[in-house]
Coordinates of C-alpha atoms in Angstrom, one line a residue:
X185 CA -122.1 -162.3 21.4
X186 CA -120.4 -164.7 19.0
X187 CA -117.7 -167.0 20.2
X188 CA -114.6 -166.0 18.2
X189 CA -113.0 -169.4 19.0
X190 CA -115.8 -171.1 17.0
X191 CA -115.7 -170.8 13.2
X192 CA -118.8 -169.0 11.8
X193 CA -120.9 -170.5 9.1
X194 CA -118.9 -169.0 6.3
X195 CA -115.6 -170.3 7.8
X196 CA -117.0 -173.8 8.1
X197 CA -117.8 -173.9 4.5
X198 CA -114.5 -172.5 3.4
X199 CA -116.0 -169.3 1.9
X200 CA -113.7 -166.4 1.1
X201 CA -114.7 -163.1 2.7
X202 CA -113.5 -159.5 2.1
X203 CA -113.6 -156.6 4.4
X204 CA -113.4 -153.0 3.2
X205 CA -113.1 -150.4 5.9
X206 CA -113.7 -146.8 5.0
X207 CA -113.5 -143.2 6.3
X208 CA -115.6 -143.4 9.3
X209 CA -117.3 -146.5 7.9
X210 CA -116.4 -150.1 7.9
X211 CA -117.0 -152.5 5.1
X212 CA -116.6 -156.2 4.7
X213 CA -116.9 -158.4 1.6
X214 CA -116.2 -162.0 0.6
X215 CA -116.2 -164.9 -1.8
X216 CA -119.6 -165.4 -0.3
X217 CA -120.0 -162.2 1.7
X218 CA -118.3 -158.8 1.2
X219 CA -118.6 -156.0 3.7
X220 CA -117.6 -152.5 2.4
X221 CA -117.5 -148.9 3.8
X222 CA -119.9 -146.6 1.9
X223 CA -117.8 -143.5 1.4
X224 CA -116.6 -142.7 -2.2
X225 CA -113.8 -145.2 -2.2
X226 CA -115.7 -147.9 -0.3
X227 CA -118.8 -147.7 -2.6
X228 CA -116.6 -147.9 -5.7
X229 CA -114.7 -150.9 -4.3
X230 CA -117.9 -152.7 -3.3
X231 CA -119.4 -152.2 -6.7
X232 CA -116.3 -153.6 -8.5
X233 CA -116.0 -156.6 -6.2
X234 CA -119.7 -157.4 -6.5
X235 CA -120.3 -156.7 -10.1
X236 CA -117.0 -156.7 -12.0
X237 CA -115.1 -159.6 -10.5
X238 CA -116.4 -162.6 -12.5
X239 CA -118.9 -163.4 -9.6
X240 CA -116.0 -164.4 -7.3
X241 CA -117.5 -162.2 -4.6
X242 CA -121.1 -163.0 -4.7
X243 CA -122.7 -160.9 -1.9
X244 CA -121.9 -157.8 0.1
X245 CA -122.5 -156.7 3.7
X246 CA -121.6 -153.1 4.4
X247 CA -120.7 -152.1 8.0
X248 CA -121.3 -148.3 8.4
X249 CA -120.4 -146.4 11.6
X250 CA -122.7 -143.5 10.7
X251 CA -126.5 -143.5 10.3
X252 CA -126.2 -143.1 6.6
X253 CA -123.7 -143.6 3.7
X254 CA -121.5 -141.0 2.1
X255 CA -118.5 -140.6 4.3
X256 CA -117.5 -136.9 4.4
X257 CA -120.4 -136.3 2.0
X258 CA -123.1 -137.7 4.3
X259 CA -125.9 -135.3 5.1
X260 CA -124.8 -134.9 8.8
X261 CA -121.3 -133.8 7.7
X262 CA -122.1 -131.4 4.9
X263 CA -123.3 -127.8 5.1
X264 CA -124.7 -125.1 2.9
X265 CA -122.0 -123.5 0.8
X266 CA -119.7 -126.5 0.7
X267 CA -118.6 -127.7 -2.7
X268 CA -115.9 -130.0 -4.1
X269 CA -112.4 -128.7 -4.5
X270 CA -112.2 -130.5 -7.8
X271 CA -114.3 -129.4 -10.8
X272 CA -117.4 -131.6 -11.3
X273 CA -116.2 -133.2 -14.5
X274 CA -113.1 -134.5 -12.6
X275 CA -115.0 -135.5 -9.5
X276 CA -117.4 -138.2 -10.9
X277 CA -117.2 -142.0 -10.9
X278 CA -116.1 -143.1 -14.4
X279 CA -119.0 -145.5 -15.1
X280 CA -121.7 -143.4 -13.4
X281 CA -121.9 -139.8 -14.7
X282 CA -123.6 -137.0 -12.9
X283 CA -127.1 -135.9 -14.2
X284 CA -126.7 -133.9 -17.4
X285 CA -128.0 -130.8 -15.8
X286 CA -125.0 -130.6 -13.6
X287 CA -122.3 -131.6 -16.2
X288 CA -120.7 -128.4 -17.4
X289 CA -117.1 -127.4 -17.7
X290 CA -115.9 -125.2 -14.8
X291 CA -118.7 -126.2 -12.5
X292 CA -118.1 -127.4 -8.9
X293 CA -120.7 -129.7 -7.5
X294 CA -122.4 -128.8 -4.2
X295 CA -122.1 -131.1 -1.2
X296 CA -125.9 -131.7 -1.4
X297 CA -125.6 -132.9 -5.0
X298 CA -122.6 -135.1 -4.1
X299 CA -124.7 -136.7 -1.3
X300 CA -127.6 -137.4 -3.7
X301 CA -125.1 -138.7 -6.3
X302 CA -123.5 -141.2 -4.0
X303 CA -126.9 -142.4 -2.7
X304 CA -128.0 -142.9 -6.3
X305 CA -124.8 -144.8 -7.1
X306 CA -125.4 -147.2 -4.2
X307 CA -129.0 -147.7 -5.2
X308 CA -128.2 -148.2 -8.9
X309 CA -125.6 -150.9 -8.1
X310 CA -127.8 -152.6 -5.5
X311 CA -125.6 -151.8 -2.5
X312 CA -128.2 -150.1 -0.3
X313 CA -129.8 -153.4 1.0
X314 CA -126.3 -154.6 2.1
X315 CA -125.6 -151.8 4.5
X316 CA -125.7 -152.3 8.3
X317 CA -125.7 -148.8 9.8
X318 CA -124.3 -147.8 13.2
X319 CA -121.8 -150.6 13.2
X320 CA -118.1 -149.7 13.8
X321 CA -115.2 -152.0 13.3
X322 CA -112.9 -151.8 16.3
X323 CA -110.3 -154.5 15.5
X324 CA -109.0 -156.5 12.5
X325 CA -106.6 -159.3 13.3
X326 CA -105.2 -162.3 11.4
X327 CA -106.0 -165.7 12.8
X328 CA -103.5 -168.3 11.7
X329 CA -105.6 -171.3 12.8
X330 CA -108.4 -170.5 10.4
X331 CA -106.4 -168.5 7.9
X332 CA -108.9 -165.7 8.1
X333 CA -109.2 -162.1 9.2
X334 CA -111.1 -161.8 12.4
X335 CA -113.2 -158.6 12.6
X336 CA -114.5 -157.2 15.8
X337 CA -117.3 -154.6 15.4
X338 CA -119.5 -152.7 17.9
X339 CA -123.2 -152.5 17.1
X340 CA -126.2 -151.5 19.4
X341 CA -124.0 -151.8 22.5
X342 CA -122.8 -155.4 21.6
X343 CA -119.6 -156.7 20.2
X344 CA -119.8 -159.0 17.1
X345 CA -117.1 -161.2 15.6
X346 CA -116.8 -162.3 12.0
X347 CA -114.2 -164.1 9.9
X348 CA -113.3 -162.9 6.4
X349 CA -110.9 -164.2 3.8
X350 CA -110.2 -160.7 2.3
X351 CA -110.0 -157.2 3.6
X352 CA -110.0 -153.8 1.9
X353 CA -109.3 -150.7 3.9
X354 CA -111.0 -147.6 2.6
X355 CA -110.8 -145.2 5.6
X356 CA -109.0 -142.6 3.6
X357 CA -107.4 -139.5 5.0
X358 CA -110.3 -137.7 6.7
X359 CA -111.4 -139.8 9.6
X360 CA -109.4 -138.7 12.6
X361 CA -109.3 -134.9 13.2
X362 CA -106.0 -133.2 14.1
X363 CA -105.6 -130.3 16.6
X364 CA -102.3 -128.5 17.0
X365 CA -103.4 -127.2 20.5
X366 CA -102.5 -128.7 23.8
X367 CA -104.7 -128.7 26.9
X368 CA -102.3 -126.3 28.6
X369 CA -102.9 -123.7 25.9
X370 CA -106.7 -123.7 26.1
X371 CA -107.4 -124.2 29.8
X372 CA -108.2 -120.5 30.5
X373 CA -110.2 -119.9 27.3
X374 CA -113.8 -119.0 27.8
X375 CA -115.0 -119.6 24.3
X376 CA -115.5 -122.8 22.4
X377 CA -113.0 -124.6 20.1
X378 CA -114.5 -126.4 17.1
X379 CA -113.0 -128.5 14.3
X380 CA -114.0 -128.0 10.7
X381 CA -115.3 -131.6 10.7
X382 CA -118.1 -130.4 13.0
X383 CA -119.4 -127.7 10.6
X384 CA -122.1 -130.1 9.5
X385 CA -123.7 -129.7 12.9
X386 CA -126.3 -127.0 12.9
X387 CA -125.6 -126.1 16.5
X388 CA -121.9 -125.5 15.7
X389 CA -122.8 -123.2 12.8
X390 CA -125.3 -121.3 15.0
X391 CA -122.6 -120.7 17.7
X392 CA -120.2 -119.4 15.1
X393 CA -122.7 -117.1 13.4
X394 CA -123.8 -115.7 16.8
X395 CA -120.2 -114.8 17.7
X396 CA -119.0 -111.2 17.4
X397 CA -115.5 -112.5 16.4
X398 CA -114.2 -115.8 15.1
X399 CA -110.7 -117.0 14.6
X400 CA -110.2 -119.6 11.8
X401 CA -106.9 -121.5 11.9
X402 CA -105.6 -123.1 8.7
X403 CA -104.8 -122.4 5.1
X404 CA -106.5 -125.3 3.3
X405 CA -109.8 -125.5 1.4
X406 CA -111.9 -125.9 4.6
X407 CA -110.3 -122.9 6.3
X408 CA -110.8 -120.6 3.3
X409 CA -114.3 -121.9 2.6
X410 CA -115.5 -121.5 6.2
X411 CA -113.9 -118.1 6.7
X412 CA -115.5 -116.9 3.5
X413 CA -119.0 -118.3 4.4
X414 CA -118.9 -116.7 7.8
X415 CA -117.6 -113.3 6.5
X416 CA -120.3 -113.2 3.8
X417 CA -123.1 -114.2 6.2
X418 CA -123.9 -117.5 4.4
X419 CA -125.6 -118.9 7.5
X420 CA -127.5 -115.7 8.5
X421 CA -129.5 -115.8 11.7
X422 CA -132.2 -113.2 12.3
X423 CA -130.8 -110.4 14.6
X424 CA -127.2 -111.4 14.1
X425 CA -124.8 -109.8 11.6
X426 CA -121.6 -111.5 10.2
X427 CA -118.8 -112.0 12.8
X428 CA -115.4 -110.4 12.4
X429 CA -113.2 -113.2 10.9
X430 CA -109.5 -113.5 11.5
X431 CA -107.7 -116.2 9.4
X432 CA -104.4 -117.5 10.9
X433 CA -102.0 -119.6 9.0
X434 CA -98.3 -120.3 8.8
X435 CA -98.1 -119.5 5.1
X436 CA -100.7 -119.1 2.3
X437 CA -101.4 -121.9 -0.1
X438 CA -101.7 -121.6 -3.9
X439 CA -105.2 -120.8 -5.1
X440 CA -106.3 -122.2 -8.4
X441 CA -108.7 -120.0 -10.4
X442 CA -111.9 -121.7 -11.6
X443 CA -111.0 -120.4 -15.1
X444 CA -107.4 -119.8 -16.3
X445 CA -105.9 -117.6 -19.0
X446 CA -107.4 -114.5 -17.4
X447 CA -110.7 -116.2 -16.5
X448 CA -111.2 -117.6 -20.0
X449 CA -110.8 -121.4 -20.0
X450 CA -112.0 -123.8 -17.2
X451 CA -108.8 -124.9 -15.5
X452 CA -109.6 -128.6 -15.8
X453 CA -109.4 -128.3 -19.6
X454 CA -105.8 -127.2 -19.3
X455 CA -104.3 -128.8 -16.3
X456 CA -105.6 -132.4 -16.6
X457 CA -103.9 -133.5 -19.8
X458 CA -100.9 -135.8 -20.5
X459 CA -99.1 -132.8 -22.0
X460 CA -99.1 -130.8 -18.8
X461 CA -98.4 -133.9 -16.7
X462 CA -95.3 -134.5 -18.7
X463 CA -93.7 -131.4 -17.1
X464 CA -94.2 -132.8 -13.6
X465 CA -91.3 -135.3 -12.8
X466 CA -92.7 -138.6 -11.8
X467 CA -91.3 -141.4 -9.6
X468 CA -89.9 -143.1 -12.7
X469 CA -90.0 -141.9 -16.3
X470 CA -92.4 -144.1 -18.2
X471 CA -91.0 -143.1 -21.6
X472 CA -88.3 -141.2 -23.4
X473 CA -90.3 -138.0 -23.6
X474 CA -90.8 -137.9 -19.8
X475 CA -87.1 -138.7 -19.3
X476 CA -86.1 -135.8 -21.6
X477 CA -88.2 -133.4 -19.7
X478 CA -87.0 -134.5 -16.3
X479 CA -83.3 -134.9 -17.0
X480 CA -82.2 -132.7 -19.9
X481 CA -81.3 -129.0 -19.6
X482 CA -83.9 -128.2 -22.1
X483 CA -86.5 -130.1 -20.2
X484 CA -85.7 -128.5 -16.9
X485 CA -85.7 -125.0 -18.5
X486 CA -89.1 -125.8 -20.1
X487 CA -90.5 -127.0 -16.8
X488 CA -89.5 -123.8 -15.1
X489 CA -91.2 -121.7 -17.9
X490 CA -94.4 -123.8 -17.6
X491 CA -94.7 -123.2 -13.9
X492 CA -93.7 -119.5 -14.3
X493 CA -96.5 -119.0 -16.7
X494 CA -99.1 -121.0 -14.7
X495 CA -98.1 -119.2 -11.4
X496 CA -98.5 -115.8 -13.0
X497 CA -101.8 -116.7 -14.5
X498 CA -103.1 -118.1 -11.2
X499 CA -102.4 -114.9 -9.4
X500 CA -103.8 -112.6 -12.1
X501 CA -106.9 -114.8 -12.8
X502 CA -107.7 -114.6 -9.1
X503 CA -107.1 -110.8 -8.9
X504 CA -104.6 -111.3 -6.1
X505 CA -101.9 -108.9 -7.3
X506 CA -102.7 -106.3 -4.6
X507 CA -103.0 -108.8 -1.8
X508 CA -99.5 -110.1 -1.0
X509 CA -100.7 -111.8 2.1
X510 CA -102.6 -114.3 -0.1
X511 CA -99.7 -115.0 -2.5
X512 CA -97.4 -118.0 -1.6
X513 CA -93.7 -117.5 -1.5
X514 CA -93.0 -121.2 -2.2
X515 CA -93.0 -122.5 -5.8
X516 CA -96.2 -123.8 -7.3
X517 CA -94.4 -127.0 -8.2
X518 CA -94.1 -127.8 -4.5
X519 CA -97.9 -127.3 -3.9
X520 CA -99.3 -129.9 -6.1
X521 CA -100.0 -132.6 -3.5
X522 CA -102.7 -131.2 -1.2
X523 CA -101.7 -127.5 -0.8
X524 CA -103.5 -126.4 -4.0
X525 CA -107.1 -125.2 -3.7
X526 CA -109.7 -123.6 -5.8
X527 CA -110.4 -120.1 -4.8
X528 CA -113.7 -120.0 -2.9
X529 CA -116.2 -117.5 -4.5
X530 CA -115.8 -114.2 -2.7
X531 CA -112.7 -115.1 -0.7
X532 CA -110.3 -112.6 -2.4
X533 CA -112.9 -109.9 -2.2
X534 CA -113.5 -110.5 1.5
X535 CA -109.7 -110.2 2.2
X536 CA -109.6 -107.0 0.1
X537 CA -112.5 -105.3 1.9
X538 CA -111.3 -106.4 5.3
X539 CA -114.1 -108.9 6.1
X540 CA -111.3 -111.4 6.5
X541 CA -108.2 -110.3 8.3
X542 CA -105.1 -112.5 7.6
X543 CA -102.3 -113.1 10.1
X544 CA -99.3 -115.3 9.2
X545 CA -98.3 -117.3 12.3
X546 CA -99.7 -119.8 14.7
X547 CA -101.8 -119.9 17.8
X548 CA -99.6 -119.5 20.9
X549 CA -102.1 -119.3 23.7
X550 CA -105.9 -118.8 24.5
X551 CA -107.2 -116.9 27.5
X552 CA -110.5 -115.4 28.3
X553 CA -112.0 -114.2 25.1
X554 CA -108.7 -113.6 23.3
X555 CA -106.1 -115.5 21.4
X556 CA -102.4 -114.7 21.3
X557 CA -100.8 -115.4 17.9
X558 CA -97.1 -115.8 17.4
X559 CA -96.5 -114.1 14.0
X560 CA -94.1 -115.2 11.3
X561 CA -92.1 -112.0 12.0
X562 CA -91.3 -113.1 15.5
X563 CA -93.7 -110.8 17.3
X564 CA -96.9 -111.6 19.2
X565 CA -100.4 -110.3 18.5
X566 CA -103.5 -110.6 20.7
X567 CA -106.9 -110.6 19.0
X568 CA -110.5 -111.0 20.3
X569 CA -112.2 -114.3 19.4
X570 CA -115.4 -115.5 21.0
X571 CA -114.9 -118.9 19.3
X572 CA -112.1 -120.7 17.5
X573 CA -112.6 -122.9 14.4
X574 CA -109.7 -125.2 13.7
X575 CA -109.4 -126.2 10.0
X576 CA -106.1 -128.0 10.6
X577 CA -106.7 -131.2 8.8
X578 CA -106.6 -134.9 9.9
X579 CA -104.2 -137.5 11.2
X580 CA -103.2 -140.6 9.4
X581 CA -104.9 -143.2 11.5
X582 CA -105.6 -147.0 11.5
X583 CA -107.3 -147.4 14.9
X584 CA -108.6 -150.9 14.2
X585 CA -105.1 -152.4 13.8
X586 CA -103.0 -153.3 16.8
X587 CA -99.3 -152.5 16.9
X588 CA -98.5 -156.2 16.2
X589 CA -100.8 -156.2 13.1
X590 CA -99.3 -153.0 11.8
X591 CA -95.8 -154.5 12.3
X592 CA -96.8 -157.8 10.6
X593 CA -98.3 -156.0 7.6
X594 CA -95.0 -154.1 7.2
X595 CA -96.8 -150.7 7.2
X596 CA -93.9 -149.0 8.9
X597 CA -90.3 -148.9 8.1
X598 CA -88.2 -151.7 9.7
X599 CA -87.3 -150.8 13.3
X600 CA -90.1 -148.2 13.6
X601 CA -92.7 -148.9 16.2
X602 CA -96.3 -147.6 16.0
X603 CA -96.5 -145.6 19.3
X604 CA -100.0 -144.4 18.3
X605 CA -102.1 -146.1 15.7
X606 CA -104.3 -143.0 15.5
X607 CA -101.4 -140.7 14.5
X608 CA -99.1 -142.4 12.0
X609 CA -96.3 -140.4 10.4
X610 CA -96.0 -142.7 7.4
X611 CA -97.6 -145.8 5.9
X612 CA -95.8 -148.1 3.5
X613 CA -97.8 -149.6 0.6
X614 CA -96.8 -151.0 -2.7
X615 CA -98.6 -149.1 -5.5
X616 CA -100.1 -147.3 -2.5
X617 CA -102.4 -150.3 -2.3
X618 CA -100.9 -153.4 -0.7
X619 CA -98.9 -153.9 2.6
X620 CA -95.5 -155.3 1.8
X621 CA -95.8 -157.9 4.5
X622 CA -98.6 -159.7 2.7
X623 CA -97.3 -159.4 -0.9
X624 CA -95.7 -162.8 -0.8
X625 CA -95.9 -165.7 1.7
X626 CA -92.9 -166.6 3.8
X627 CA -93.1 -170.1 2.4
X628 CA -94.8 -171.3 -0.8
X629 CA -96.9 -173.8 1.1
X630 CA -97.6 -171.7 4.1
X631 CA -101.3 -171.2 4.5
X632 CA -101.1 -169.5 7.9
X633 CA -99.8 -166.1 6.9
X634 CA -101.9 -163.5 5.2
X635 CA -101.2 -163.4 1.5
X636 CA -103.0 -161.6 -1.3
X637 CA -106.0 -161.0 0.9
X638 CA -105.7 -157.4 2.2
X639 CA -105.5 -154.1 0.3
X640 CA -106.1 -150.3 0.7
X641 CA -108.1 -148.0 -1.5
X642 CA -108.1 -144.3 -0.8
X643 CA -104.5 -143.8 0.1
X644 CA -103.3 -142.3 -3.2
X645 CA -104.7 -138.8 -2.8
X646 CA -104.8 -136.9 -6.1
X647 CA -106.7 -134.3 -8.0
X648 CA -108.7 -137.1 -9.7
X649 CA -109.8 -139.1 -6.7
X650 CA -112.8 -140.9 -8.2
X651 CA -110.8 -142.0 -11.2
X652 CA -107.9 -143.3 -9.1
X653 CA -110.4 -145.1 -6.8
X654 CA -112.1 -146.7 -9.8
X655 CA -108.9 -148.0 -11.4
X656 CA -107.5 -149.0 -8.0
X657 CA -110.6 -151.1 -7.2
X658 CA -110.2 -153.0 -10.4
X659 CA -106.5 -153.5 -9.7
X660 CA -107.4 -154.9 -6.2
X661 CA -109.9 -157.3 -7.8
X662 CA -107.3 -158.6 -10.2
X663 CA -104.7 -158.8 -7.4
X664 CA -107.1 -160.9 -5.2
X665 CA -107.8 -163.1 -8.3
X666 CA -104.0 -163.8 -8.7
X667 CA -103.8 -161.9 -12.0
X668 CA -101.2 -159.4 -11.0
X669 CA -97.6 -160.2 -10.0
X670 CA -95.6 -158.0 -7.5
X671 CA -91.9 -157.6 -7.1
X672 CA -90.5 -160.5 -5.1
X673 CA -93.9 -162.2 -5.1
X674 CA -95.1 -165.6 -5.9
X675 CA -95.9 -166.4 -9.5
X676 CA -99.3 -165.5 -10.9
X677 CA -101.8 -168.3 -11.3
X678 CA -101.5 -168.7 -15.1
X679 CA -104.7 -170.8 -15.1
X680 CA -106.6 -167.6 -14.4
X681 CA -105.3 -165.5 -17.2
X682 CA -103.9 -165.8 -20.7
X683 CA -102.0 -162.5 -20.3
X684 CA -98.3 -162.9 -21.0
X685 CA -96.4 -161.9 -17.9
X686 CA -92.7 -161.9 -16.9
X687 CA -92.4 -162.0 -13.1
X688 CA -90.2 -159.3 -11.5
X689 CA -87.7 -160.3 -8.9
X690 CA -86.6 -157.2 -7.0
X691 CA -87.5 -156.8 -3.3
X692 CA -90.8 -155.0 -3.0
X693 CA -89.4 -152.7 -0.4
X694 CA -87.0 -151.2 -3.0
X695 CA -89.9 -149.9 -5.1
X696 CA -91.8 -148.6 -2.1
X697 CA -88.8 -146.7 -0.7
X698 CA -88.0 -145.3 -4.1
X699 CA -91.5 -144.1 -4.6
X700 CA -91.6 -142.5 -1.1
X701 CA -88.4 -140.7 -1.8
X702 CA -90.0 -139.2 -4.9
X703 CA -93.1 -138.2 -2.8
X704 CA -91.0 -136.3 -0.3
X705 CA -89.0 -134.5 -3.0
X706 CA -92.2 -133.6 -4.8
X707 CA -94.6 -132.8 -2.0
X708 CA -92.6 -132.2 1.1
X709 CA -94.5 -132.8 4.4
X710 CA -97.6 -134.0 2.5
X711 CA -95.5 -136.6 0.6
X712 CA -93.8 -137.7 3.8
X713 CA -96.9 -139.6 4.9
X714 CA -96.7 -141.7 1.8
X715 CA -100.3 -141.2 0.6
X716 CA -100.1 -138.5 -2.1
X717 CA -99.7 -138.5 -5.8
X718 CA -100.9 -135.0 -6.4
X719 CA -101.4 -134.1 -10.1
X720 CA -99.9 -137.4 -11.3
X721 CA -103.2 -139.4 -11.4
X722 CA -102.8 -140.1 -15.1
X723 CA -99.4 -141.7 -14.9
X724 CA -100.4 -143.5 -11.7
X725 CA -103.5 -145.0 -13.3
X726 CA -101.4 -145.8 -16.4
X727 CA -99.2 -147.9 -14.1
X728 CA -102.1 -149.8 -12.6
X729 CA -103.7 -150.4 -16.1
X730 CA -100.3 -151.7 -17.3
X731 CA -100.2 -154.1 -14.4
X732 CA -103.6 -155.4 -15.4
X733 CA -102.5 -155.6 -19.1
X734 CA -105.0 -153.0 -20.1
X735 CA -104.7 -150.1 -22.6
X736 CA -103.2 -146.9 -21.3
X737 CA -104.0 -145.0 -24.5
X738 CA -107.7 -144.2 -24.7
X739 CA -108.2 -142.7 -28.1
X740 CA -109.4 -144.9 -30.9
X741 CA -109.2 -144.8 -34.6
X742 CA -106.5 -144.8 -37.3
X743 CA -103.0 -144.0 -35.9
X744 CA -101.9 -140.6 -36.9
X745 CA -101.2 -137.0 -35.8
X746 CA -104.8 -136.3 -34.8
X747 CA -105.1 -139.3 -32.6
X748 CA -101.8 -138.7 -30.9
X749 CA -102.5 -135.0 -30.3
X750 CA -106.0 -135.9 -28.9
X751 CA -104.4 -138.4 -26.5
X752 CA -101.8 -135.9 -25.2
X753 CA -103.8 -132.7 -25.1
X754 CA -107.4 -133.5 -24.2
X755 CA -108.3 -133.5 -20.5
X756 CA -108.0 -137.0 -18.9
X757 CA -111.4 -136.9 -17.4
X758 CA -113.1 -139.9 -15.5
X759 CA -115.3 -140.8 -18.5
X760 CA -112.2 -142.0 -20.4
X761 CA -112.0 -144.9 -17.9
X762 CA -115.5 -146.2 -18.2
X763 CA -114.5 -149.2 -20.2
X764 CA -112.1 -150.7 -17.6
X765 CA -114.5 -153.4 -16.5
X766 CA -115.4 -154.4 -20.0
X767 CA -111.7 -154.5 -21.0
X768 CA -110.9 -156.8 -18.1
X769 CA -113.6 -159.2 -19.3
X770 CA -112.3 -159.3 -22.8
X771 CA -108.6 -159.1 -21.9
X772 CA -107.8 -162.7 -22.6
X773 CA -109.4 -162.5 -26.0
X774 CA -107.3 -159.6 -27.2
X775 CA -104.6 -160.2 -29.7
X776 CA -102.5 -157.2 -28.7
X777 CA -101.5 -158.8 -25.4
X778 CA -99.1 -156.5 -23.4
X779 CA -96.1 -157.6 -21.5
X780 CA -95.6 -156.8 -17.8
X781 CA -92.7 -154.4 -17.4
X782 CA -90.3 -155.3 -14.6
X783 CA -89.8 -151.6 -13.9
X784 CA -91.9 -150.3 -11.1
X785 CA -93.5 -147.8 -13.5
X786 CA -94.2 -149.3 -16.9
X787 CA -94.4 -147.9 -20.4
X788 CA -97.5 -145.8 -21.2
X789 CA -99.2 -144.8 -24.3
X790 CA -96.0 -143.4 -25.9
X791 CA -94.5 -146.9 -26.1
X792 CA -97.7 -148.7 -27.1
X793 CA -97.8 -146.5 -30.2
X794 CA -94.2 -146.5 -31.2
X795 CA -94.9 -146.7 -35.0
X796 CA -97.0 -143.5 -34.9
X797 CA -94.6 -141.6 -32.6
X798 CA -91.4 -142.6 -34.6
X799 CA -92.4 -140.4 -37.5
X800 CA -94.0 -137.7 -35.4
X801 CA -91.0 -137.0 -33.2
X802 CA -89.6 -134.3 -35.4
X803 CA -93.1 -132.7 -35.5
X804 CA -93.3 -132.8 -31.7
X805 CA -89.8 -131.4 -31.2
X806 CA -90.6 -128.5 -33.5
X807 CA -94.0 -128.0 -31.8
X808 CA -92.5 -127.9 -28.3
X809 CA -89.7 -125.6 -29.3
X810 CA -92.1 -123.1 -30.8
X811 CA -94.4 -123.3 -27.8
X812 CA -91.7 -122.6 -25.2
X813 CA -89.9 -120.0 -27.3
X814 CA -93.2 -118.1 -27.5
X815 CA -93.8 -118.7 -23.8
X816 CA -90.4 -117.4 -22.9
X817 CA -90.9 -114.2 -24.9
X818 CA -94.4 -113.6 -23.4
X819 CA -93.1 -114.3 -19.9

């Protein structure tokens, strides 16, 4: 075991190291050595740091708790019938497209194909040889004497200690399972209680299939997927029929059809555009158009009509009209963080034919081979259940940080103490990336406090996760290279960039608190954790790109109506962001240098094309008026 009081070889030579910790996997990387977690966010971050950071990080060592890479998509976590919630064309890494045979509008990629894809990405970017499997990071602490992060990891029954100059946390939101049941509720139960995270285990699937009756708790994607797979006999075993499935949830979630407009158009072609995003109020309005929509009477009325039309189309495209138990009573606008799921094939039919019985309520008690459910109407109902499957989500956890480290990083609100680092109610991050306690040093000359050397990737959950992860990784790289200013932070090293910047002065906490208030107003309990941006991926990535002085408009050609309409109405798919790495390299040579906006959320494409938009505003006003007049009549 290494003596943590003695500097390792990298520390003695003053090398900068970076650690990236990911969902069930731990990763570390550096000026000389970088270690990164190989889930989706960790792999993307490792690739950017290694290949797109001007050779600042020259090697990568990846610490992986599992026996293979992939995170939730590793082969020992996936199962037959599991697919992505997002359509394939929205769930690909911008600079690494899926094989052409898979790339079609409306398709959802299988878990097996995602696993193959991530392994191919790691191999293509020479990350495979850097992975150390079955190594779990157990502690990350700042050491003032050496001005480095000291990482403790367990591997092959031994503890190892390493020092790193930089750390990136990529654990994401799916690493610590949540159970709503207490021991006192389950002590007399004769069956087994599983969590959806265990569905990748063949023995768990066998136990569920051999059951006569199964209760599935939850209303999210995993709950609906697993209930449907069980009811349809997806994992058939000779001599065993499909079990009776009871689905228990407090309230139904909105289901997105795979094709909208009465099953005509793949939903990603309609819902992933700037135009649709404009009707979803953001934390701050990036331009006059968004302000008009969010604040004017016309804009608010238009937003209500948009959601009214989309809600009606969702229900009818899914054929849910005769199944009130599957239709949410809360507005669709409040379901856009994580409570919006694509309808699993066959789910609605299973509910209709009785293969899946739905009870609104929650589990009250388990005894023998039965479960008592407290219904939403105030009554109790007892049902038979040989086994219970909890698809109740995950906790927000940072188990490798001590209470002191969490406090020093400023991850909690002032005065709040982390009673349990495996169940945090909220995490404070600027841009959902950097801890406020490290954004600026306490003294300009203080080398003994962490500063610009820790970041998070994977805590801005959205409907375009790979795209957000990709842009975030580039933002982190620029941040570590002192090319991005932060509110109240030290000035950017102007020797490292020619980009014209004006340094903002407000306290970083003001921006974080304002953004969190918007998250709560928009996403309720999901937003309260501070890790959701829901459908706002386009405006969020616009913000990060503006911080990096990169283009937010992605159409090229002569300015005019065609270009503007294409920018606003085409789906903002990952492929649009393939050029981010190249643009960072040529940024200092561009003549159209952008200015950093002191507002937390900067101007986007609208303001970078003012000349075009100035003479098109009457056209847009007429166009929008016609659209919503027609929509109102049809509705």
